[in-house]
Amino acid sequence: MKRLAYLAAAAVALLPAPVALAEWKPSKAVEFVVTAGAGGGTDIFARAVQAAVQKNNLMSQPIIVTIKGGGSGAEGYVYTKSAEGDPHKLVFGTHNMYVLPLAAKVAFTHRDLTPIAAMVFDEFMIWVKGDSPIKDAKGFVEAVKAKGGQWKMAGAQSKDSDELITKLLDKAIGTKIIYVPYKSGGEADVQLSGGHLDSHVNNPAESVGNWKAGKVRPLCVFNREPLAAGPKVTETQAWSDIPTCRSQGIAIDQFQQPRIASLPGKVPAEAVAFYQDLLRKVAETPEWKEYVARTAQSGRVLIGGDLTKFIDGDYARFQAVFKEEGWLVQ
Amino acid sequence: MDNIGDLLHGFQVALTGYHLTLMVVGVLFGILVGVLPGLGAPNGVTLLIPLTFTMDPVSAIILLASMYWGALFGGSTTSILFNIPGEPSSVATTFDGHPMAKQGRATEALSYAFLSAAFGALFGVVVITLLAGPAASFAHKFSSPEYFAVYFLAFACFVGLGGASPFKTLVSAGMGFSLASVGMDTISGSLRLTYGLPDLIKGVSFLVAVIGLFGIGELIATMEERLEFRGVRARVSPRDVLKTIAALPSYWVVLVRSSLVGCWMGITPGGPTAASFMSYGLARRFAPRTGEFGKGAPEGVIAPEAADHSAGTSAMLPMLALGIPGSATAAVMMGGLMIWGLHPGPMLFVDQKSFVWGLIASMYVANVVAVVLVLFTVPLFAAILRIPFAIIAPMIVVVCFVSAWTVSSSPFDLWLAFMFGLIGYLFKKCNYPIAPMVLAMVIGDKAEDAFRQSMIIHGGSLGAFWSNWLCGTIMTLGFVLLLWPLLSSLMRRISKAVVARPLRAGD
Amino acid sequence: MEQQETSASRTLVTRRALELVAALFAFAFGTTIILGALEYHVGWGDRGPEPGYFPFWMGLIVVVGSIGALFEALLSRRHADAPVAINADQARRIVTFLLPMVGFLALALVFKLGLYVAMVAYVLTVMLWQGRYRLPAALAVSLGTAAAFYFMFELWLHVPLMKGPIEAWFGLH
């Protein structure tokens, strides 16, 4: 099915006048289902796509954004699953589409959906308070060890990426960090900048406001390479000046959060091709590039087989840690 | 004062023809959204955000904020006339507003509501103007134990031991807290109390509960009496409004206290709904004639309205300065900010002076615009009440269920609203208090999260809540207010005993 | 509750009976919550309350409150002042109000005809049956209601309401 869709998309891209494929177009308003709270990263992702489509007239039908962030996003996925076969619903989310069913009894798995594209990857960084004496990741490791199991890490949600990174850090450093879950990265950031906790692992966009004001400071990024060069964020530093955690001696290779758009299950291949094409065009617009740069994410589009491969790999990684921690739901 | 200079600059930004038009459009749209029970201010902002993509950020935020003020005003109108709160934060306005309307004092009730709301809103804006710096850093002192203390204080102020049977109050509050814990648990990441039903994953929406408990429940109770509306004709004649304006200053204690409560809850941030409950509770507790509450006391309208609006306006401050949204609507607006390329935080006040102060100046203007407009819409709602009951009753039923649908497009929610309607009727007949359940649903899951975060941070020790003066003071104050009825009756007994009067049995 | 003192209508439900119904409902609700909470640990771990802790105690509070209310209802003599909760007339009015409402929900959700079709049928029924309006007037009002909702929600607010097969025939999605 997915392979077929991929071929279909390739065909559309290659042939100037596709004769074999009846061209599919949405016949009514398309609903963008957001699997997170209003104003969160996923909401901004969906609205960035909406803005790019509308400003460049990429689609004739209107777009309706609906927020279904209940149950950490499960509400939106269950809603999309129940619209099986309806190609007028595009659900926006992150890896939570395959991580949520691991730890909680939700009535869906990612196999109930048809992933269309991973459009952008958000980064994770270690942040400390602005006036903290810790200067780099080495200093961070020493400080965590010195606290002897009393280091407090804030993060968004439970049994999700932030807690997973904390567990990976436990192993890399060889100690236990106390993880304190909040509803969102924004809340975690406020707590850190208020000096109530020791660190968090927010996405860049969640903490940039406080970084500019000198209230929090990033130490390193969980990626193989530093971020792409760009304008200075603070007076002295740009995102690209943040070193990788690996280069600083923390043995975690890469950890990114994909932002994925999916259709419900059992939709026609022509519709899949249409949305693949649409999202590929979106990724080329100046509005989209501006969004990616502004939120300091990595703009890398995965479609078709590449996407399937990525999801399978990431899923296996979460599953392994969850199994070890005893978090898998029976 | 730098702030005054900045504010004057802000007025230059806000007082253009284009921005005044946006305010009028925003307020009118807000009133409409506010009147419909399920569609609240957060939905309204969500609906408008796509329109703001092409706008300048200042114009965009002025439109969204004006919509918010309009929604807050619109919500009180239906609370008073129909006993159906159009906005969650106007639930407390029904307690005395609707009884007043039933006594033929609808105009008075509406005028009190709008004017005290405007007072609260302007109070909130003045506080923002003067305290932009210190208030923002004060909010930074709040960690999980302090948040829990704030929720505890709000609950303690409201609940106490009211007129109802303490057992029934327990049932109502316990049901509210139980319902609030349905769905995803933030702390453990597990789904609770869903009984295998996918529809319960998202939890039980407080809005759906309010639509059922108040909207449907009220209609059933009305039907039981007779096939006609207990609602009332309302006409706002300028003279009635002037009379209310003249009477308002005598309630200055209530007004100022409620506005302070509102600012406190907006900045800390407990949110406007909790603020209105807390303020109502305080007004009842410290009123000279407690007996009139619930039967149409003007203080019972003034207190929640002033607190609601001052919380709504002051919630903008922590949102802009810290990125802490003080209300659900502020949270959606914050998303808008990010879409327009602005990052909330202390630097916003330095980098984006025109944006911040243009917004603050617009809050002065838009609230005045909103009062005027909402007073003009009252005859419209009054006219609705003249429609024969066999037409208007099914329409209200349809509005209730359509509103329940708009909460999250879930068929299950409609059945839920119906069930809550039956519960609301049953509770009303048996004198179970409904308000503790509503308040518990509003603050329940936030309070639980804050409590458990505190326990994780402090290693499971309850000392967390007395670990610093701020938290300890709020908690202690909460306990004093919770036990106030006991304490005051004890003191009365003691003083009576001192004067050596015989005690009446069953006092 | 202020009651009309006319004895024209006979008592259908006494106040005490209604109190018992409410207390038993609360008891059942509380028990359900406790059972749901027991799915998780309900104790106090080394880092504070476990996931089941709050729901368990809240369920228990409801159960305790309901037992208290039950005894109040059985023992209290307060209800002697207003012994009648619902009389036959009132019950008839409530049922005539609730029946079409249930029909509305069933039509919209069980038969999946959507909210628009259901609201037309509902407003029409109530106007004809309870309001004794003539058919043309009732038709005009009920269709007008649906049209007004359609314009407001679908076209203006862009909030789609639930629709069924009949809208699909007309090409409205």
Coordinates of N, CA, C and O in Angstrom, one line a residue, chain C residues 10 13 15-16 22 25-28 31 38 59 64 72 78 88 103 109 111 116 131 149 164 171 173:
Chain C
R10 N -52.0 14.4 41.9 CA -51.6 13.5 43.0 C -50.1 13.4 43.0 O -49.4 13.6 41.9
V13 N -43.9 11.2 43.0 CA -42.6 10.8 43.7 C -42.5 11.7 44.9 O -42.7 12.9 44.9
R15 N -40.5 13.3 48.2 CA -39.2 13.9 48.3 C -38.2 12.9 48.8 O -37.1 12.8 48.4
R16 N -38.7 12.1 49.8 CA -37.8 11.1 50.4 C -37.3 10.1 49.3 O -36.1 9.7 49.2
A22 N -31.1 9.9 44.5 CA -29.9 10.7 44.3 C -28.7 10.1 45.1 O -27.6 10.0 44.6
F25 N -27.6 6.9 43.4 CA -26.8 7.2 42.2 C -25.4 7.6 42.6 O -24.4 7.2 42.0
A26 N -25.3 8.5 43.6 CA -23.9 9.0 44.0 C -23.1 7.8 44.5 O -21.9 7.7 44.3
F27 N -23.8 6.9 45.3 CA -23.1 5.7 45.8 C -22.5 4.8 44.6 O -21.4 4.4 44.6
A28 N -23.4 4.6 43.6 CA -22.9 3.8 42.4 C -21.8 4.5 41.7 O -20.8 3.9 41.3
T31 N -18.6 4.2 43.7 CA -18.1 2.8 43.6 C -17.4 2.6 42.3 O -16.3 2.0 42.2
L38 N -8.6 1.4 41.1 CA -7.9 0.2 41.6 C -7.1 -0.5 40.4 O -6.3 -1.4 40.7
G59 N -13.3 8.9 45.0 CA -14.4 7.9 44.9 C -14.9 7.6 46.3 O -16.1 7.5 46.6
V64 N -18.7 7.9 50.9 CA -19.0 8.3 52.3 C -20.1 9.4 52.3 O -21.1 9.3 53.0
E72 N -29.4 10.8 56.1 CA -30.1 12.0 56.3 C -31.5 11.9 55.7 O -32.5 12.3 56.3
R78 N -37.0 16.8 58.1 CA -37.1 18.1 57.3 C -38.0 17.9 56.1 O -38.7 18.8 55.7
A88 N -48.0 14.3 39.5 CA -48.3 13.6 38.2 C -48.2 14.6 37.0 O -47.7 14.3 36.0
G103 N -35.4 11.8 21.3 CA -35.6 11.5 19.8 C -34.6 12.2 19.0 O -34.0 11.7 18.0
L109 N -27.6 10.8 16.4 CA -26.4 10.0 16.7 C -26.6 8.5 16.5 O -25.6 7.9 16.0
F111 N -29.1 7.0 14.6 CA -29.4 6.8 13.2 C -28.5 7.5 12.3 O -28.6 7.5 11.1
Y116 N -28.3 18.5 11.7 CA -29.2 19.3 10.9 C -30.6 18.7 10.7 O -31.6 19.3 11.1
G131 N -46.8 23.0 20.8 CA -47.2 24.4 20.5 C -48.5 24.5 19.7 O -49.1 25.6 19.6
F149 N -28.3 27.8 11.4 CA -27.1 27.1 12.0 C -26.1 26.8 10.9 O -24.9 26.9 11.1
G164 N -25.2 13.9 7.9 CA -25.5 12.5 7.6 C -25.7 12.3 6.1 O -25.3 13.2 5.3
G171 N -25.3 17.2 -1.8 CA -23.9 17.6 -2.1 C -23.3 18.6 -1.1 O -22.3 19.2 -1.3
H173 N -21.2 18.8 2.3 CA -20.4 17.9 3.1 C -20.2 18.5 4.5 O -20.0 19.7 4.6

